Short mmCIF file of C-alpha atoms and ligand atoms in Angstrom, two decimals:
data_model
loop_
_atom_site.label_atom_id
_atom_site.label_comp_id
_atom_site.label_asym_id
_atom_site.label_seq_id
_atom_site.Cartn_x
_atom_site.Cartn_y
_atom_site.Cartn_z
CA MET A 1 8.78 70.60 -1.19
CA LYS A 2 12.50 69.65 -2.78
CA ILE A 3 10.92 67.54 -5.85
CA THR A 4 13.58 66.01 -8.34
CA ALA A 5 10.97 63.45 -10.15
CA VAL A 6 7.21 62.86 -11.61
CA GLU A 7 6.62 59.57 -13.23
CA LEU A 8 3.50 58.14 -15.14
CA PHE A 9 1.87 54.84 -14.98
CA ILE A 10 -0.93 54.01 -17.66
CA ILE A 11 -2.47 51.03 -16.37
CA LYS A 12 -5.41 49.43 -17.32
CA MET A 13 -7.59 46.92 -16.05
CA PRO A 14 -10.65 44.93 -16.79
CA LEU A 15 -13.82 45.72 -14.34
CA LYS A 16 -15.10 42.10 -12.72
CA ALA A 17 -18.57 42.93 -14.34
CA PRO A 18 -19.28 45.70 -17.17
CA PHE A 19 -20.41 49.16 -15.48
CA ILE A 20 -23.78 50.21 -17.59
CA THR A 21 -25.10 53.73 -17.86
CA HIS A 22 -27.51 55.23 -20.40
CA LEU A 23 -24.65 57.08 -21.62
CA GLY A 24 -22.23 53.70 -21.86
CA THR A 25 -20.70 50.76 -20.75
CA VAL A 26 -17.09 50.73 -18.83
CA GLN A 27 -15.49 47.24 -19.45
CA ASP A 28 -11.79 47.81 -19.14
CA ARG A 29 -10.86 51.03 -16.29
CA GLU A 30 -7.85 52.51 -18.18
CA GLY A 31 -5.96 55.57 -15.93
CA ILE A 32 -3.19 56.71 -14.96
CA ILE A 33 -1.08 56.72 -11.44
CA VAL A 34 0.80 59.58 -10.91
CA LYS A 35 4.35 59.27 -8.72
CA ILE A 36 6.45 61.90 -7.49
CA THR A 37 9.75 61.63 -5.29
CA ASP A 38 11.89 64.01 -3.88
CA GLN A 39 15.58 64.50 -2.98
CA GLU A 40 15.15 62.27 0.20
CA GLY A 41 13.58 59.52 -2.02
CA MET A 42 10.31 60.24 -0.40
CA THR A 43 7.27 59.21 -3.26
CA GLY A 44 3.66 60.78 -3.45
CA TYR A 45 1.21 59.04 -5.33
CA GLY A 46 -1.80 60.12 -7.33
CA GLU A 47 -4.46 59.59 -9.95
CA GLY A 48 -5.52 60.66 -13.10
CA VAL A 49 -9.19 59.56 -13.43
CA ALA A 50 -10.39 60.87 -16.83
CA PHE A 51 -11.94 57.73 -18.58
CA SER A 52 -10.80 56.58 -22.26
CA THR A 53 -13.75 58.29 -23.73
CA PRO A 54 -15.16 61.96 -23.39
CA TRP A 55 -18.40 60.37 -22.13
CA TYR A 56 -18.50 61.79 -18.43
CA THR A 57 -16.38 64.59 -18.90
CA GLU A 58 -14.31 66.46 -22.06
CA GLU A 59 -11.39 64.78 -20.41
CA THR A 60 -9.89 61.79 -21.31
CA VAL A 61 -6.77 59.35 -20.90
CA LYS A 62 -5.04 60.93 -23.74
CA THR A 63 -5.99 64.43 -23.16
CA SER A 64 -4.69 64.41 -19.54
CA ILE A 65 -1.72 62.45 -20.51
CA HIS A 66 -0.76 65.67 -22.98
CA MET A 67 -1.54 67.80 -20.49
CA LEU A 68 0.69 66.23 -18.03
CA THR A 69 3.24 65.88 -20.34
CA ASP A 70 3.18 69.35 -21.84
CA VAL A 71 2.03 71.81 -19.61
CA LEU A 72 1.40 70.74 -15.89
CA ILE A 73 4.59 68.82 -15.27
CA PRO A 74 6.57 71.12 -17.07
CA VAL A 75 5.18 74.31 -15.08
CA LEU A 76 6.17 72.64 -11.95
CA GLN A 77 10.03 71.81 -13.19
CA THR A 78 10.21 75.88 -13.35
CA HIS A 79 8.15 76.70 -10.59
CA PRO A 80 9.11 74.69 -7.04
CA ILE A 81 6.63 74.84 -4.63
CA ASP A 82 6.77 74.33 -0.83
CA HIS A 83 3.11 73.65 -0.23
CA PRO A 84 0.58 71.41 -2.50
CA ASP A 85 -2.28 74.65 -2.05
CA GLU A 86 0.27 76.65 -3.85
CA ALA A 87 -0.19 73.67 -7.38
CA ALA A 88 -3.89 74.67 -7.90
CA GLU A 89 -2.61 78.62 -7.99
CA LEU A 90 0.07 77.55 -10.58
CA PHE A 91 -2.59 75.54 -12.68
CA LYS A 92 -5.09 78.34 -12.50
CA SER A 93 -3.61 79.79 -15.89
CA VAL A 94 -4.36 76.10 -17.54
CA ARG A 95 -8.28 76.30 -18.80
CA ARG A 96 -9.69 73.21 -17.05
CA ASN A 97 -8.71 69.43 -17.51
CA ASN A 98 -8.97 69.33 -13.93
CA MET A 99 -8.77 65.68 -13.99
CA ALA A 100 -4.96 65.96 -15.57
CA LYS A 101 -4.19 68.23 -12.18
CA ALA A 102 -6.01 66.23 -9.99
CA GLY A 103 -3.44 63.40 -10.46
CA LEU A 104 -0.63 65.70 -10.43
CA GLU A 105 -1.79 67.73 -7.41
CA THR A 106 -3.13 64.76 -5.55
CA ALA A 107 0.28 63.40 -5.85
CA LEU A 108 1.79 66.34 -4.23
CA TRP A 109 -0.71 66.53 -1.32
CA ASP A 110 0.56 62.71 -0.85
CA LEU A 111 4.54 63.40 -0.22
CA TYR A 112 3.82 66.44 1.55
CA ALA A 113 1.87 64.78 4.14
CA LYS A 114 4.49 62.21 3.91
CA GLN A 115 7.04 64.79 4.28
CA GLN A 116 5.55 66.26 7.60
CA ALA A 117 4.66 62.77 8.98
CA LEU A 118 1.00 62.71 9.10
CA SER A 119 -1.80 61.18 7.56
CA LEU A 120 -3.46 62.80 4.88
CA SER A 121 -6.68 62.60 6.34
CA LYS A 122 -4.94 65.05 8.99
CA ILE A 123 -3.34 67.59 6.76
CA LEU A 124 -6.87 68.24 5.03
CA GLY A 125 -8.21 68.42 9.45
CA GLY A 126 -10.31 65.40 8.96
CA THR A 127 -11.75 64.35 12.37
CA ARG A 128 -13.94 60.99 11.13
CA GLN A 129 -12.01 57.71 11.72
CA GLU A 130 -14.38 55.74 9.77
CA VAL A 131 -16.25 57.15 6.66
CA ALA A 132 -19.33 55.69 5.46
CA SER A 133 -19.69 53.84 2.44
CA GLY A 134 -22.18 53.66 -0.09
CA VAL A 135 -22.20 51.57 -3.25
CA VAL A 136 -23.34 51.91 -7.10
CA VAL A 137 -25.50 49.42 -8.96
CA ALA A 138 -24.78 49.88 -12.58
CA ALA A 139 -27.36 47.34 -13.98
CA ASP A 140 -29.10 46.77 -17.40
CA SER A 141 -31.85 45.10 -15.69
CA LEU A 142 -34.53 45.23 -12.30
CA THR A 143 -33.29 41.32 -11.87
CA ASN A 144 -29.82 42.35 -12.05
CA ALA A 145 -29.74 44.98 -9.83
CA LEU A 146 -31.84 43.73 -7.06
CA LYS A 147 -28.93 40.70 -7.43
CA GLN A 148 -26.50 43.32 -7.13
CA ILE A 149 -28.30 45.19 -4.04
CA GLU A 150 -29.11 41.97 -2.00
CA SER A 151 -25.11 40.98 -2.33
CA TYR A 152 -23.68 44.69 -1.11
CA LEU A 153 -26.07 44.82 1.74
CA GLU A 154 -25.27 41.59 2.93
CA ASP A 155 -21.20 43.50 2.72
CA GLY A 156 -22.80 46.06 4.81
CA TYR A 157 -22.99 49.08 2.59
CA GLN A 158 -25.08 51.69 3.95
CA ARG A 159 -27.05 53.56 1.09
CA ILE A 160 -27.25 52.04 -2.68
CA LYS A 161 -26.87 54.38 -5.72
CA VAL A 162 -28.52 53.13 -8.67
CA LYS A 163 -28.86 54.77 -12.58
CA ILE A 164 -31.44 55.82 -13.97
CA SER A 165 -32.99 57.61 -17.01
CA PRO A 166 -36.38 57.63 -18.81
CA GLU A 167 -35.91 54.27 -19.92
CA GLN A 168 -35.13 52.75 -16.60
CA ASP A 169 -36.97 55.10 -13.86
CA TYR A 170 -40.45 54.68 -11.73
CA ARG A 171 -41.32 51.29 -12.19
CA PHE A 172 -37.89 50.28 -11.51
CA LEU A 173 -37.39 52.09 -8.11
CA ALA A 174 -40.91 51.20 -7.36
CA GLU A 175 -39.99 47.40 -7.38
CA ILE A 176 -36.59 48.03 -5.18
CA ARG A 177 -38.43 50.21 -2.35
CA LYS A 178 -41.50 47.54 -2.09
CA ARG A 179 -38.43 45.31 -1.29
CA TYR A 180 -36.62 47.77 0.52
CA PRO A 181 -38.50 50.11 2.48
CA LEU A 182 -36.06 51.79 4.41
CA LEU A 183 -33.08 51.46 1.95
CA PRO A 184 -31.22 54.92 1.86
CA ILE A 185 -31.30 55.21 -2.05
CA LEU A 186 -30.14 57.35 -4.42
CA ALA A 187 -31.48 57.94 -8.07
CA ASP A 188 -28.13 59.57 -10.39
CA ALA A 189 -29.50 60.38 -13.92
CA ASN A 190 -26.28 61.70 -15.06
CA SER A 191 -28.50 64.12 -17.20
CA ALA A 192 -30.90 61.90 -18.81
CA TYR A 193 -33.81 64.27 -18.14
CA SER A 194 -35.00 67.80 -19.10
CA LEU A 195 -38.16 70.29 -17.97
CA ASP A 196 -40.29 68.42 -19.84
CA ASP A 197 -40.17 65.53 -17.51
CA LEU A 198 -41.13 67.37 -15.13
CA ASP A 199 -44.15 65.02 -14.44
CA ARG A 200 -41.65 62.14 -14.45
CA LEU A 201 -39.18 63.77 -12.13
CA ARG A 202 -41.91 64.13 -9.67
CA ALA A 203 -43.52 61.05 -9.59
CA LEU A 204 -40.59 59.94 -8.36
CA ASP A 205 -41.11 62.25 -4.60
CA GLU A 206 -43.59 59.06 -3.48
CA LEU A 207 -40.37 56.82 -3.64
CA ASN A 208 -38.35 58.61 -0.98
CA LEU A 209 -35.34 58.53 -2.72
CA LEU A 210 -32.81 60.29 -0.19
CA MET A 211 -31.80 62.90 -3.20
CA ILE A 212 -31.24 62.70 -7.63
CA GLU A 213 -28.14 63.17 -8.59
CA GLN A 214 -28.25 65.37 -12.07
CA PRO A 215 -31.38 65.01 -13.48
CA LEU A 216 -30.58 68.06 -16.08
CA GLY A 217 -28.18 69.29 -18.11
CA HIS A 218 -24.32 68.38 -17.62
CA ASP A 219 -23.25 71.83 -16.96
CA ASP A 220 -26.33 73.64 -15.94
CA ILE A 221 -27.12 75.27 -12.82
CA ILE A 222 -30.20 77.52 -13.94
CA GLU A 223 -32.90 74.73 -14.74
CA HIS A 224 -31.72 72.50 -12.02
CA ALA A 225 -33.35 75.69 -9.39
CA ARG A 226 -36.15 75.64 -11.42
CA LEU A 227 -36.71 72.37 -11.13
CA GLN A 228 -35.91 72.25 -7.48
CA LYS A 229 -38.48 74.45 -6.90
CA GLN A 230 -40.84 71.82 -8.33
CA ILE A 231 -40.35 68.33 -6.91
CA LYS A 232 -39.69 67.53 -3.16
CA THR A 233 -36.72 65.19 -3.80
CA PRO A 234 -33.48 66.77 -3.28
CA ILE A 235 -31.22 67.75 -5.94
CA CYS A 236 -27.62 66.10 -5.68
CA LEU A 237 -25.19 68.25 -8.28
CA ASP A 238 -22.50 66.13 -9.76
CA GLU A 239 -21.05 67.00 -13.04
CA SER A 240 -22.78 70.73 -13.12
CA ILE A 241 -19.88 71.42 -10.20
CA VAL A 242 -16.49 71.71 -11.62
CA THR A 243 -14.80 74.67 -9.46
CA PHE A 244 -15.29 76.34 -5.73
CA ASP A 245 -17.89 79.13 -7.98
CA ASP A 246 -19.84 76.34 -9.51
CA ALA A 247 -20.82 75.49 -5.88
CA ARG A 248 -21.59 79.03 -5.02
CA LYS A 249 -23.62 79.71 -7.47
CA ALA A 250 -25.36 76.72 -7.39
CA VAL A 251 -26.26 77.08 -3.67
CA GLU A 252 -27.04 80.65 -4.05
CA LEU A 253 -29.43 80.02 -6.71
CA GLY A 254 -31.13 77.24 -4.84
CA SER A 255 -30.13 74.65 -7.79
CA CYS A 256 -29.72 71.82 -5.38
CA LYS A 257 -29.45 70.58 -1.67
CA VAL A 258 -26.50 68.23 -1.84
CA ILE A 259 -23.32 68.07 -3.24
CA ASN A 260 -21.25 64.67 -4.81
CA ILE A 261 -17.66 66.32 -4.25
CA LYS A 262 -14.98 64.87 -6.84
CA VAL A 263 -11.83 65.21 -6.13
CA GLY A 264 -10.79 64.90 -10.12
CA ARG A 265 -13.68 66.53 -11.09
CA VAL A 266 -12.71 69.40 -9.72
CA GLY A 267 -9.33 69.73 -9.95
CA GLY A 268 -7.86 68.37 -7.12
CA LEU A 269 -8.31 67.86 -2.88
CA SER A 270 -7.15 71.87 -2.42
CA GLU A 271 -10.53 72.94 -4.65
CA ALA A 272 -12.54 69.81 -3.12
CA LYS A 273 -11.44 71.22 0.67
CA ARG A 274 -12.70 74.79 -0.35
CA ILE A 275 -15.86 73.56 -1.60
CA HIS A 276 -16.61 71.85 1.54
CA ASP A 277 -15.83 73.92 3.64
CA TYR A 278 -18.00 76.88 1.74
CA CYS A 279 -21.14 73.93 1.50
CA VAL A 280 -20.53 73.22 5.41
CA GLU A 281 -20.57 77.24 6.08
CA GLN A 282 -24.34 76.97 3.89
CA GLU A 283 -25.48 74.13 5.80
CA ILE A 284 -25.58 72.06 2.51
CA PRO A 285 -24.29 68.33 3.16
CA VAL A 286 -21.86 67.06 1.06
CA TRP A 287 -20.64 63.00 -0.12
CA CYS A 288 -17.43 62.02 -1.91
CA GLY A 289 -18.25 61.20 -5.18
CA GLY A 290 -16.53 57.93 -7.07
CA MET A 291 -15.15 57.71 -10.23
CA ILE A 292 -14.53 53.56 -10.91
CA GLU A 293 -10.84 54.56 -9.93
CA PHE A 294 -8.46 52.42 -8.75
CA GLY A 295 -6.57 52.53 -5.04
CA ILE A 296 -4.31 55.95 -5.28
CA SER A 297 -7.64 57.97 -6.02
CA ARG A 298 -9.96 55.83 -3.28
CA ALA A 299 -6.69 56.47 -0.87
CA HIS A 300 -7.48 59.93 -1.96
CA ASN A 301 -11.23 59.91 -1.59
CA ILE A 302 -10.74 58.35 1.93
CA ALA A 303 -9.43 61.59 3.42
CA LEU A 304 -11.27 63.61 1.78
CA ALA A 305 -14.19 62.24 3.09
CA SER A 306 -12.97 61.84 6.98
CA LEU A 307 -13.52 66.01 6.85
CA GLN A 308 -16.70 66.93 9.09
CA GLY A 309 -19.21 68.03 6.29
CA PHE A 310 -18.85 64.27 3.91
CA SER A 311 -21.97 63.55 6.41
CA ILE A 312 -23.47 61.09 3.68
CA PRO A 313 -22.25 57.66 3.03
CA GLY A 314 -20.38 58.26 -0.47
CA ASP A 315 -19.67 55.93 -3.82
CA ILE A 316 -16.58 54.97 -2.04
CA SER A 317 -16.55 51.46 -2.25
CA ALA A 318 -14.19 48.67 -1.66
CA SER A 319 -11.28 47.51 -4.10
CA SER A 320 -13.12 44.41 -4.73
CA ARG A 321 -16.27 46.08 -6.08
CA PHE A 322 -14.47 46.76 -9.10
CA TRP A 323 -11.20 44.99 -9.16
CA GLU A 324 -9.74 41.06 -8.88
CA GLU A 325 -6.69 42.71 -7.37
CA ASP A 326 -6.15 46.49 -6.42
CA ILE A 327 -2.61 48.43 -6.64
CA ILE A 328 -2.28 48.95 -3.51
CA LEU A 329 -1.97 47.04 0.02
CA PRO A 330 -4.04 46.69 2.03
CA GLU A 331 -7.09 46.58 -0.74
CA VAL A 332 -9.51 48.95 0.87
CA SER A 333 -12.04 47.04 2.62
CA VAL A 334 -15.68 48.23 4.31
CA GLU A 335 -16.43 46.67 7.51
CA ASN A 336 -19.84 47.24 8.61
CA GLY A 337 -20.45 50.14 6.37
CA VAL A 338 -17.48 51.65 7.35
CA ILE A 339 -13.90 52.15 5.59
CA GLN A 340 -11.16 52.59 8.53
CA VAL A 341 -9.13 55.88 7.74
CA PRO A 342 -5.66 55.23 8.24
CA ASN A 343 -3.43 57.10 10.42
CA SER A 344 -0.14 56.25 8.52
CA PRO A 345 1.59 58.81 7.04
CA GLY A 346 -0.17 59.84 3.72
CA ILE A 347 -2.81 58.39 2.08
CA GLY A 348 -1.73 55.61 4.14
CA PHE A 349 -1.63 52.41 1.26
CA ALA A 350 1.53 50.98 -0.03
CA ILE A 351 1.76 50.64 -4.00
CA ASN A 352 1.31 46.80 -4.81
CA GLU A 353 4.50 46.63 -7.04
CA LYS A 354 3.42 43.47 -8.47
CA ARG A 355 -0.29 44.30 -9.60
CA LEU A 356 1.20 48.03 -10.79
CA LYS A 357 4.19 46.65 -13.14
CA GLU A 358 1.32 43.86 -14.10
CA THR A 359 -1.08 46.46 -15.47
CA THR A 360 1.10 49.20 -16.38
CA ILE A 361 1.13 49.21 -20.16
CA ALA A 362 3.27 52.35 -20.78
CA THR A 363 5.27 54.76 -18.34
CA LYS A 364 6.71 58.39 -18.73
CA VAL A 365 9.56 59.67 -16.49
CA PHE A 366 10.31 63.18 -16.08
CA PRO A 367 13.29 64.29 -13.99
CA ILE A 368 12.25 67.80 -12.22
O1 164 B 401 -17.01 54.74 -8.30
C1 164 B 401 -17.93 54.42 -7.99
O2 164 B 401 -17.67 53.53 -7.03
C2 164 B 401 -18.71 54.86 -8.37
C3 164 B 401 -19.20 55.82 -10.23
C4 164 B 401 -19.74 56.60 -10.18
O3 164 B 401 -21.25 56.32 -10.37
C5 164 B 401 -19.96 57.04 -11.54
C6 164 B 401 -18.96 57.61 -12.08
C7 164 B 401 -18.44 58.44 -13.54
C8 164 B 401 -19.81 58.80 -14.13
C9 164 B 401 -21.37 58.03 -13.90
O4 164 B 401 -21.42 57.03 -14.06
C10 164 B 401 -21.29 57.82 -12.15
C11 164 B 401 -21.80 59.58 -11.00
O5 164 B 401 -22.25 60.41 -12.12
O6 164 B 401 -21.27 59.23 -10.35
MG1 MG B 402 -22.98 61.31 -10.99
#
């Protein structure tokens, strides 16, 4: 791929409104934009999506900067690669740190697609010209949640995801279901429950939820398998699925009926595609999860979600869901509940250089 330089831009931007879950609140989002340049001056972009604190996984922006600076980019400096799939192989010697790996690997995929003058969607084997868009309602009260739902349905989103926990579950969901009897609703628990809550979780069966996401332990597939046998609502796994093998074991055990694939959580597009291809074979529907990310990661998600098996609207919302102004041009927009998949080379979005500059708090440059 004849890479000559890697640059990191650490950026920070306030959310338009706090993103509230039982695990904590995200008000300002830091992120890492990875820019790779080749000897022709062509550039590819990736995004490290770890949060500033380790509330979702063990990674943070700081651990990602360390891994990129001291481990992953040095690997690239000593091992030239010809195809992005080789990165996943090269990074195997590094345990976990998937979001740092994905930040670099996705930049390689964008650059590679541009070098082939093909869209990233095409290069990945995507067949969809548009992807269905869902949105997350992360509110701390029923009133605020209902306000958000009404506004998002006016924007055309096809499905709503709400955050639940023992403090906010049956009554909260029943009130929403009463107002929207046919609305596709996904409830994300982010591991707020245990098997002791079986009755609480079984009570949700009557609300006709699309699925319940990650009700039990963040690294569990055994108890989820036991739970799935006891409840009708399909279980979707998110945090538990960090590798292809996690997905294979979860499917074999019956731990879930749906998988939320997040490029950052699984270490990049190569692994995300492997999980997708396996789930298609096993007839397990998948959808593309979100990470309250900026436009570069959103663009990679759109390309991934253009693969045939992404049959459920993902957490791929418009740039305006979180940001006053995104770092890409054009911004991601949702029309009639779908996002058009770009046909131009690579991720199909340009960098908004002005916005990147004004949101950058630090940069690092590495010759390759
Ligand atoms: O980015 C989006 O649109 C949704 C983000 C989102 O719902 C999540 C991001 C990270 C952790 C969780 O709070 C939640 C999830 O578990 O999917
Ligand atoms: Mg989730």
